[in-house]
PDB file of C-alpha atoms in Angstrom:
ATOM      1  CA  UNK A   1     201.202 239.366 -90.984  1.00  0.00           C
ATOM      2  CA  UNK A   2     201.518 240.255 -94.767  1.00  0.00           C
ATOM      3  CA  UNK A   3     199.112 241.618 -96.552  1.00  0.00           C
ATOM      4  CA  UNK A   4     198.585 241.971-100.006  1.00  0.00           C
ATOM      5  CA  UNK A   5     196.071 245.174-101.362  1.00  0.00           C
ATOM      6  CA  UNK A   6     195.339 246.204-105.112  1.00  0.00           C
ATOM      7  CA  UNK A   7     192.831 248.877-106.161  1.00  0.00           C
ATOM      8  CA  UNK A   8     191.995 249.022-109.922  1.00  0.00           C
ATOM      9  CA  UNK A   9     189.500 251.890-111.769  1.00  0.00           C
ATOM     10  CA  UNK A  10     187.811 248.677-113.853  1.00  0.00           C
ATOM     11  CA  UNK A  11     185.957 251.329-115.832  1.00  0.00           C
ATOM     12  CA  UNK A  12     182.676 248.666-115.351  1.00  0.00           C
ATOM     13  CA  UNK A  13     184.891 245.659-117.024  1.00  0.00           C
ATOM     14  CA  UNK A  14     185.279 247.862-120.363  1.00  0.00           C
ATOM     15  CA  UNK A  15     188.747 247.183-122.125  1.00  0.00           C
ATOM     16  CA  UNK A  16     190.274 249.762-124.396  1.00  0.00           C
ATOM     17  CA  UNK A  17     188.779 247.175-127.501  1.00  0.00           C
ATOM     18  CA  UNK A  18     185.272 248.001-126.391  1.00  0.00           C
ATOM     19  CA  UNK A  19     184.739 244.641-125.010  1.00  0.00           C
ATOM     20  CA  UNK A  20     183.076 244.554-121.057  1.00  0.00           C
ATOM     21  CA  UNK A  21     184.381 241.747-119.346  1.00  0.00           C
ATOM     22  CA  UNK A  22     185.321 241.555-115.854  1.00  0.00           C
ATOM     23  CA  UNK A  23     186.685 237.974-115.755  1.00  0.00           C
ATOM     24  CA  UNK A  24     189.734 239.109-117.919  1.00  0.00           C
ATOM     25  CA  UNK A  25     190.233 241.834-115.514  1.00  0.00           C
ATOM     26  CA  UNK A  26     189.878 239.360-112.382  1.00  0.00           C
ATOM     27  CA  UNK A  27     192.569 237.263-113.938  1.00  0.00           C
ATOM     28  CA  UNK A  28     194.877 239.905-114.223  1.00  0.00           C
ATOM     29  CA  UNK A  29     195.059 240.463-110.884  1.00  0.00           C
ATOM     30  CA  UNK A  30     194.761 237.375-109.588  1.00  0.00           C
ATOM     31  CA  UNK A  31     197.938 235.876-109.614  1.00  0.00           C
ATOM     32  CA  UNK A  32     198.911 238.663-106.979  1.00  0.00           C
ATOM     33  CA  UNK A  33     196.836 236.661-104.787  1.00  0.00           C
ATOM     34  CA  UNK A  34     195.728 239.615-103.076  1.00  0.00           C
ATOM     35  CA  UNK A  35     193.846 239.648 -99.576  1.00  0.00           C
ATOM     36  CA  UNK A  36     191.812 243.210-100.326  1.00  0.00           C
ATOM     37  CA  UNK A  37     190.989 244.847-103.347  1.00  0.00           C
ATOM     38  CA  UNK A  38     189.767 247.763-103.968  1.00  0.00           C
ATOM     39  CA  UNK A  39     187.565 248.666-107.249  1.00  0.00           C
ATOM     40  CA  UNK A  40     185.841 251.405-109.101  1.00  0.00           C
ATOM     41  CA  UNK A  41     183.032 252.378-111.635  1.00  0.00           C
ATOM     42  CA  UNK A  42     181.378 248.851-110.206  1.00  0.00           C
ATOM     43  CA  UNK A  43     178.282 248.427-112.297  1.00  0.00           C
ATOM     44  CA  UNK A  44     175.416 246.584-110.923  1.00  0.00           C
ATOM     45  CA  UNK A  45     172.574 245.221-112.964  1.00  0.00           C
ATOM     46  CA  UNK A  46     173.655 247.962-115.348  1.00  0.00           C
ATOM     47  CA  UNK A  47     172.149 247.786-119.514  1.00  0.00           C
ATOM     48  CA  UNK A  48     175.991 248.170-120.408  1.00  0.00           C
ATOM     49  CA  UNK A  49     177.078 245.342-117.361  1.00  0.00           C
ATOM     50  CA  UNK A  50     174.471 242.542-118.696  1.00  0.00           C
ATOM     51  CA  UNK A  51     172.638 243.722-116.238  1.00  0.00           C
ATOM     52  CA  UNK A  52     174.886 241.650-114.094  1.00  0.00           C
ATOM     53  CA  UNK A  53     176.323 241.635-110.070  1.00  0.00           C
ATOM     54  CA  UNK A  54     179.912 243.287-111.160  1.00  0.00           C
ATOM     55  CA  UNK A  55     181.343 242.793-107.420  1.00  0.00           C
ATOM     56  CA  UNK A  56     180.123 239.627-106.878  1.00  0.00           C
ATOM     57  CA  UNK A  57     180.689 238.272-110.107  1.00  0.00           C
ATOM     58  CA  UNK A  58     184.274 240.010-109.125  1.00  0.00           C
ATOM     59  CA  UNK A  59     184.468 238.425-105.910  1.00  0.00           C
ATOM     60  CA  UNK A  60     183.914 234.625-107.178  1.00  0.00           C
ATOM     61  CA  UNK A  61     186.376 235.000-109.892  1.00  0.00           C
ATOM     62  CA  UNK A  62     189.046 235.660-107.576  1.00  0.00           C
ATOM     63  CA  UNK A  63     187.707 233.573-104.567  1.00  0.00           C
ATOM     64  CA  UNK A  64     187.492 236.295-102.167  1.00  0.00           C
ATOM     65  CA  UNK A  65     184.217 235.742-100.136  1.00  0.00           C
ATOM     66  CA  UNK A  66     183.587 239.046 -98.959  1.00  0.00           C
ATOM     67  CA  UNK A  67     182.181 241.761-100.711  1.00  0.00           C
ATOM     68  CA  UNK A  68     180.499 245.354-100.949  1.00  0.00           C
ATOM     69  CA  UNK A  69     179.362 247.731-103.201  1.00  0.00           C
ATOM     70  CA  UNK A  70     177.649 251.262-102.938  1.00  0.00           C
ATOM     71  CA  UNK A  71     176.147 252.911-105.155  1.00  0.00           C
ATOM     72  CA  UNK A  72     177.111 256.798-105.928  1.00  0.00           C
ATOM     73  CA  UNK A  73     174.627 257.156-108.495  1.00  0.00           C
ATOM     74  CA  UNK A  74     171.676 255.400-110.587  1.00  0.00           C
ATOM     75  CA  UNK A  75     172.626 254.162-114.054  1.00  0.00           C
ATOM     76  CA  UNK A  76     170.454 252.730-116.638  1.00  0.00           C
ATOM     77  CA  UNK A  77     168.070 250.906-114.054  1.00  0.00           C
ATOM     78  CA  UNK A  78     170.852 249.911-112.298  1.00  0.00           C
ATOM     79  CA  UNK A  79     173.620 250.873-109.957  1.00  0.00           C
ATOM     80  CA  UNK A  80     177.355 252.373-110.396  1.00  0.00           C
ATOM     81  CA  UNK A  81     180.143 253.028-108.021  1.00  0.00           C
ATOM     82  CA  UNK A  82     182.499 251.646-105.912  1.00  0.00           C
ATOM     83  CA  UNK A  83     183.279 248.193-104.127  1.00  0.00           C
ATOM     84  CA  UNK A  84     185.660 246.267-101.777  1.00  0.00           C
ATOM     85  CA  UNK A  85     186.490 243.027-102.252  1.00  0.00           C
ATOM     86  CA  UNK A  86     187.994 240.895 -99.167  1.00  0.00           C
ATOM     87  CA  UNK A  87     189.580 237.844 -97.890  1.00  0.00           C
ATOM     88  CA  UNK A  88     188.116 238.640 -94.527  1.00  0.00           C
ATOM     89  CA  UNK A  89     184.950 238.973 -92.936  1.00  0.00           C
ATOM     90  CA  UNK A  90     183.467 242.551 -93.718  1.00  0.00           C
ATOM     91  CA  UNK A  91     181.902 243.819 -90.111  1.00  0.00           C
ATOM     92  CA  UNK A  92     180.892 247.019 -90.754  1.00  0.00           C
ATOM     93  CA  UNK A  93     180.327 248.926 -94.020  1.00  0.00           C
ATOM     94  CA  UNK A  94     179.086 252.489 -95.324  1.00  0.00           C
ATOM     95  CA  UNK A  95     179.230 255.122 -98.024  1.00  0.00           C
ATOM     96  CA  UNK A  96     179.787 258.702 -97.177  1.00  0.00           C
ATOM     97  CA  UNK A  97     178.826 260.751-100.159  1.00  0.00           C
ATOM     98  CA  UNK A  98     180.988 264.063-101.120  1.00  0.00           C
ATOM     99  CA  UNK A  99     180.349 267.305-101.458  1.00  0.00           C
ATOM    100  CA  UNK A 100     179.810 268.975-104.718  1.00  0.00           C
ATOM    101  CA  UNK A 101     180.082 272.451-105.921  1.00  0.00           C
ATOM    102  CA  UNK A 102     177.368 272.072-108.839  1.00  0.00           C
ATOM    103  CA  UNK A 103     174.507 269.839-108.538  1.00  0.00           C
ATOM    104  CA  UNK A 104     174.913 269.117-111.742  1.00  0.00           C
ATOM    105  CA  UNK A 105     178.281 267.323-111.186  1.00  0.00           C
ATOM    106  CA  UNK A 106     178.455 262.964-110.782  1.00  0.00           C
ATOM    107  CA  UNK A 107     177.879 262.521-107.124  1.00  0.00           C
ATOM    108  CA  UNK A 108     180.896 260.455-105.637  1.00  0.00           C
ATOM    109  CA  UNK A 109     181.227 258.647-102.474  1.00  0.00           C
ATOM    110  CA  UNK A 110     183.825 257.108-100.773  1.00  0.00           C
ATOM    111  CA  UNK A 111     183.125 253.036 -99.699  1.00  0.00           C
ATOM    112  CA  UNK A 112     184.344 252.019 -95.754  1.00  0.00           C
ATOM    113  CA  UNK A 113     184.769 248.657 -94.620  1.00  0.00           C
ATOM    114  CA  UNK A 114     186.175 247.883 -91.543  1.00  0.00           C
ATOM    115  CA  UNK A 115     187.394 244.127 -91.142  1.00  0.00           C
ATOM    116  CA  UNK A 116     189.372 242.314 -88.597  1.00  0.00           C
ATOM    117  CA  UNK A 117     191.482 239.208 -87.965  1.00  0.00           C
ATOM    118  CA  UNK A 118     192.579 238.342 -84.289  1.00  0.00           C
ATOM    119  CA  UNK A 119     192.729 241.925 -82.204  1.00  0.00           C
ATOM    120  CA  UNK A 120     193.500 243.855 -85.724  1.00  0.00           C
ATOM    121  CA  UNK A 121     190.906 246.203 -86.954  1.00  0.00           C
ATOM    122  CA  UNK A 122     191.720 247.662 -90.184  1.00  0.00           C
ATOM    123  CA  UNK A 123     189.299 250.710 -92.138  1.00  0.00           C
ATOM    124  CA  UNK A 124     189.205 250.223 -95.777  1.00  0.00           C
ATOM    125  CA  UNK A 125     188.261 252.844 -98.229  1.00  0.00           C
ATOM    126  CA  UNK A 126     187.191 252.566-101.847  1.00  0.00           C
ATOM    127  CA  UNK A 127     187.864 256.070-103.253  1.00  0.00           C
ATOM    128  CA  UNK A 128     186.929 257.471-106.935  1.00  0.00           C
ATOM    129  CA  UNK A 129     187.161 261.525-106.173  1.00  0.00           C
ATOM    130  CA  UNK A 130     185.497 264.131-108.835  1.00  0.00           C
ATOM    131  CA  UNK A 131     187.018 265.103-112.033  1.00  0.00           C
ATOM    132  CA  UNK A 132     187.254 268.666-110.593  1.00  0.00           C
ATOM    133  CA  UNK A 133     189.944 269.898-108.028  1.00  0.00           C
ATOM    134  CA  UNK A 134     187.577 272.209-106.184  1.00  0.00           C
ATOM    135  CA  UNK A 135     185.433 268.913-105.231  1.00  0.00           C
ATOM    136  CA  UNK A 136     188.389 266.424-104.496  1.00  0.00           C
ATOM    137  CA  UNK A 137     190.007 269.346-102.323  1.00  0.00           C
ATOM    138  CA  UNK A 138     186.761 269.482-100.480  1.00  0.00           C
ATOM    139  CA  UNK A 139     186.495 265.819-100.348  1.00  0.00           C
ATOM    140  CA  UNK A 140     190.173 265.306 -99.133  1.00  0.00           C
ATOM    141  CA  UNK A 141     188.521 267.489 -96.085  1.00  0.00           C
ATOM    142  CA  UNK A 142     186.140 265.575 -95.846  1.00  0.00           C
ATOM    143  CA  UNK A 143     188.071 262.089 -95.798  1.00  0.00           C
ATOM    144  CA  UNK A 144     190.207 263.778 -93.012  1.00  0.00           C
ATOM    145  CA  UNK A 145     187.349 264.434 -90.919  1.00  0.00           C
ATOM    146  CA  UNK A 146     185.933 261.249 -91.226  1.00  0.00           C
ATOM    147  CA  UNK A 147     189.443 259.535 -90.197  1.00  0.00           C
ATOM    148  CA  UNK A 148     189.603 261.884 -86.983  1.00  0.00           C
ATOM    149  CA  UNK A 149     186.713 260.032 -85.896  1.00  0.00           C
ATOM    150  CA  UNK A 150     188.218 256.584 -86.176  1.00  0.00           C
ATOM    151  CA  UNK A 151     189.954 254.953 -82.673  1.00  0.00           C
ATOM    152  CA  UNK A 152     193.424 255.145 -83.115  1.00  0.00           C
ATOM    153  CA  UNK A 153     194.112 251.569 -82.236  1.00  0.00           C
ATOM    154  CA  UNK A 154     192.699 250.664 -85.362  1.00  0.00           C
ATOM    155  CA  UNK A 155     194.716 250.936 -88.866  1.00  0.00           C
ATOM    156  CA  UNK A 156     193.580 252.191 -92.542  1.00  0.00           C
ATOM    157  CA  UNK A 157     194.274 251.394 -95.892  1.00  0.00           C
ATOM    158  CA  UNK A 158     192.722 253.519 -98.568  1.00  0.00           C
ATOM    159  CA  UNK A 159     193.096 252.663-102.055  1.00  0.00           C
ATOM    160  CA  UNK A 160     191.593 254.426-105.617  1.00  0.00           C
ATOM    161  CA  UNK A 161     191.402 256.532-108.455  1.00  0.00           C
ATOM    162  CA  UNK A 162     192.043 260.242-106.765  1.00  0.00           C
ATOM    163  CA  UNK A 163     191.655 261.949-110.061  1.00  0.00           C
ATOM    164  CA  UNK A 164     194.265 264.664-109.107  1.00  0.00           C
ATOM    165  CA  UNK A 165     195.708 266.949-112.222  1.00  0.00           C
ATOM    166  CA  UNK A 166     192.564 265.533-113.889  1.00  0.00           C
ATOM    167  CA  UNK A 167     190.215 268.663-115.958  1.00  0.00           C
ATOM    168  CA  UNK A 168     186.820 267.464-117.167  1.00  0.00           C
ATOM    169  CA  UNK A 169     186.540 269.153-120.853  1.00  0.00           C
ATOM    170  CA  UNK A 170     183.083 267.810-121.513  1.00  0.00           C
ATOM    171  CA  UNK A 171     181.342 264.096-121.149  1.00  0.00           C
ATOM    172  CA  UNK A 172     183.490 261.616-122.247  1.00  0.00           C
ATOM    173  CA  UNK A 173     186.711 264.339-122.215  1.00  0.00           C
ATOM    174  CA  UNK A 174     189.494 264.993-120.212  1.00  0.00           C
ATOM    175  CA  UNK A 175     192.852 266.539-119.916  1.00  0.00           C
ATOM    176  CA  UNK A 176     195.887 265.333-117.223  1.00  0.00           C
ATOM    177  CA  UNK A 177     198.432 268.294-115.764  1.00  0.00           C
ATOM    178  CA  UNK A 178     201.304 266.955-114.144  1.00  0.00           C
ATOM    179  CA  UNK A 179     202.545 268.564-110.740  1.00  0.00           C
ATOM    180  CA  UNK A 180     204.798 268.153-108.111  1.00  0.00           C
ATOM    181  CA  UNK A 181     202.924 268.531-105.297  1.00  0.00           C
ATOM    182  CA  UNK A 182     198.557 267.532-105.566  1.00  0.00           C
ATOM    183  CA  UNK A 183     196.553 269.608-102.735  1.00  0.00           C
ATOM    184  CA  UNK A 184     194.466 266.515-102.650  1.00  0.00           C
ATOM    185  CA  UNK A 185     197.291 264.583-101.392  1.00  0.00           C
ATOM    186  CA  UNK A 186     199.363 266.760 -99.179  1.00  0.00           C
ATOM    187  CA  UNK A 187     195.891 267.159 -97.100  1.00  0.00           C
ATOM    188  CA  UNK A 188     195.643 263.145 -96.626  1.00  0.00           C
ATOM    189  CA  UNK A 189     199.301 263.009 -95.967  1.00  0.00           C
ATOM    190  CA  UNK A 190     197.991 265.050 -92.640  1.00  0.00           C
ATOM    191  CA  UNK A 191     196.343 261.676 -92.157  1.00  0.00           C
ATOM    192  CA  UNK A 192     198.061 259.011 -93.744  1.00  0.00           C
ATOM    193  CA  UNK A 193     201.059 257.982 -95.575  1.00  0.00           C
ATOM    194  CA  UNK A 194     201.156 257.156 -98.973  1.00  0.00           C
ATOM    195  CA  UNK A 195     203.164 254.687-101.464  1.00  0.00           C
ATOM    196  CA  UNK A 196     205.570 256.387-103.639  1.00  0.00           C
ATOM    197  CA  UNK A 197     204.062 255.355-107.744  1.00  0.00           C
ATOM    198  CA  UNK A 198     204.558 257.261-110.473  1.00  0.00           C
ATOM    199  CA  UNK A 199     203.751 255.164-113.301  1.00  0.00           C
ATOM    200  CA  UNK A 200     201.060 256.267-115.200  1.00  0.00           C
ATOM    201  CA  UNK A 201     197.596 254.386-114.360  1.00  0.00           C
ATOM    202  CA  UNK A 202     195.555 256.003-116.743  1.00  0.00           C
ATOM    203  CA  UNK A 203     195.119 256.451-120.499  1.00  0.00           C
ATOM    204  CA  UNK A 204     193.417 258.167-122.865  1.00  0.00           C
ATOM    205  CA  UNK A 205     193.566 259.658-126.011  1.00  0.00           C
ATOM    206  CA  UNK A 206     193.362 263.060-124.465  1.00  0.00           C
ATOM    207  CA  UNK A 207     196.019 262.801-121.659  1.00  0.00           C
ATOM    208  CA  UNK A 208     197.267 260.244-119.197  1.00  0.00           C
ATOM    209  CA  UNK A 209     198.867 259.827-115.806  1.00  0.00           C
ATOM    210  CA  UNK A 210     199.125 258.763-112.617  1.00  0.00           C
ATOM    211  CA  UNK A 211     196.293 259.461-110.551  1.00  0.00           C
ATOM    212  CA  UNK A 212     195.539 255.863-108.904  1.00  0.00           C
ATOM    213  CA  UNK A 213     197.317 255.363-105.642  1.00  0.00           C
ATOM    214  CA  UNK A 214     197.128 253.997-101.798  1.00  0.00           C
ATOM    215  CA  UNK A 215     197.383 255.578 -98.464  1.00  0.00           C
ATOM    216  CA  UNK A 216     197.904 253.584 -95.231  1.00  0.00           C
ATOM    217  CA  UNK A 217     198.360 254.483 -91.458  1.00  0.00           C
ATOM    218  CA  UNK A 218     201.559 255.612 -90.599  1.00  0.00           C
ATOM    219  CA  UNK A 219     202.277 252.986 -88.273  1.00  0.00           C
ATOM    220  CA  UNK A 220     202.288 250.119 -91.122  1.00  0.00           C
ATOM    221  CA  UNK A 221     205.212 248.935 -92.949  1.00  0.00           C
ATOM    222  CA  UNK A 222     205.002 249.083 -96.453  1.00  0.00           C
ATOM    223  CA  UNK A 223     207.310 245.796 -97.498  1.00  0.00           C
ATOM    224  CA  UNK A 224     206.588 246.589-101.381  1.00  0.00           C
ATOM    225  CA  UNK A 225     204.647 248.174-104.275  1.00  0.00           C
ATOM    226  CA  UNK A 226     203.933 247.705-108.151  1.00  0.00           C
ATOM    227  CA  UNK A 227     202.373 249.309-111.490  1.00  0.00           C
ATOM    228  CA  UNK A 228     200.373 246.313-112.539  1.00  0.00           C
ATOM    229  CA  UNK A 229     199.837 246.657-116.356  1.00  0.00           C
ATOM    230  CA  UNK A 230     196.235 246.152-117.799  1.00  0.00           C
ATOM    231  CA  UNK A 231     197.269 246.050-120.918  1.00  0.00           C
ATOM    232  CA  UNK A 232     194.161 247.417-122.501  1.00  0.00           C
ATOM    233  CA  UNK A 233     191.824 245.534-120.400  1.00  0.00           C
ATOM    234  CA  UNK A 234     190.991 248.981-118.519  1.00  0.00           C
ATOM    235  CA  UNK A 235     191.862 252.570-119.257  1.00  0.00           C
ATOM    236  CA  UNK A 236     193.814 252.320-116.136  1.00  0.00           C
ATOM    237  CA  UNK A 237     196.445 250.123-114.755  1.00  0.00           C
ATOM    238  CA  UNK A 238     196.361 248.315-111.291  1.00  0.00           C
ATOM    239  CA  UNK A 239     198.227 249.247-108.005  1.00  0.00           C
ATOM    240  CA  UNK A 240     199.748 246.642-106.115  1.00  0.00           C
ATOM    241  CA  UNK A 241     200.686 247.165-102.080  1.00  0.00           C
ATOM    242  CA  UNK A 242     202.417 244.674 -99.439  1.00  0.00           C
ATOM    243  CA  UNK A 243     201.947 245.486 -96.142  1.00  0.00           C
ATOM    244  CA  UNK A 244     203.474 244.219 -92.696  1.00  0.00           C
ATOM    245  CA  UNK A 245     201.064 244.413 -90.470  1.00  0.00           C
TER     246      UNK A 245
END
């Protein structure tokens, strides 16, 4: 069976112009007729949303039926962090929340979902890791732990905005250092495998990069993979995966 995943940081429907709207962004991926999608900074009944359902509104735009959404922190009487969109029944879902290093520091979590079709189980994950190495090298750990625990007859795909080479300056500031190698990522690669993209996925007037990617079990064939281009309708691009499964 093919299947078709794309994670996307929607940045709560905010384009580069200012403007929030999450039906543009739907549309842009939509034509990949994707099966499982993966989003973060989901707003729900937000001031700055419309005070609006981001992931369902997300979900109905694309004609997926199944959705979820956690939420990492509270935001203006409402909720923000991260969701899963699917084509498939969701039969289990949770957040775990990661550790941090200053309480002061955004609390992130990573979204599960498990679904299933016929005997196939597959785990997703909806990950948006700190803007601070020390916590995504801890949550990496973390991740790992939590992916020991999972039967090994059943497959993951884990798709988001890792954050890796990213330095918070300040609110609303950031700077990208490229690397060869991430920490973050040789510790999942313990784990799981992950799609080779190096097009940058995000933008800003400070620094940009590529710091959006997906892992998958290592006994999944990875038929193809793609930058999608937001074009402004996001300060980061889409990732595109199709999988054999």
């Amino acid at each position: 069976m093919i299947l078709k995943i794309i994670t996307f940081n929607v940045a709560h429907g905010k384009g580069m112009d200012g403007k929030v709207d999450i039906v543009r962004q739907a549309e842009l991926i939509k034509e990949y007729q994707p099966d499982i999608v993966f989003l973060q900074e989901i707003d729900m009944y937000t001031k700055r949303a419309g005070e609006t359902n981001q992931i369902y509104e997300f979900s109905q735009q694309l004609g997926l039926p199944y959705c979820s959404m956690e939420s990492n922190i509270t935001l203006e009487e409402g909720y923000y962090g991260d969701g899963i969109i699917s084509r498939f029944p969701i039969n289990f879902s949770t957040n775990y929340l990661m550790p941090l290093t200053d309480i002061n520091h955004e609390q992130r979590g990573i979204l599960c979902n498990r679904v299933s079709f016929g005997t196939t189980k597959i785990n997703l994950f909806s990950v948006h890791l700190s803007t601070y190495e020390d916590e995504r090298i801890l949550a990496a750990k973390e991740i790992n732990r939590i992916l020991h625990k999972i039967d090994k007859s059943e497959l993951i795909i884990m798709g988001g905005d890792f954050n890796v080479g990213v330095t918070r300056l300040g609110k609303g500031k950031y700077i990208f250092e490229q690397a060869e190698k991430y920490k973050e990522y040789e510790i999942l690669k313990q784990k799981l495998e992950q799609i080779p993209n190096h097009k940058d996925t995000w933008f800003s007037v400070l620094g940009q990069g590529c710091i959006d990617t997906i892992f998958y079990s290592k006994d999944i064939r990875l038929n193809n993979y793609e930058t999608i281009e937001a074009n402004g309708l996001s300060d980061h691009n889409a990732i595109y995966a199709e999988f054999d499964i």
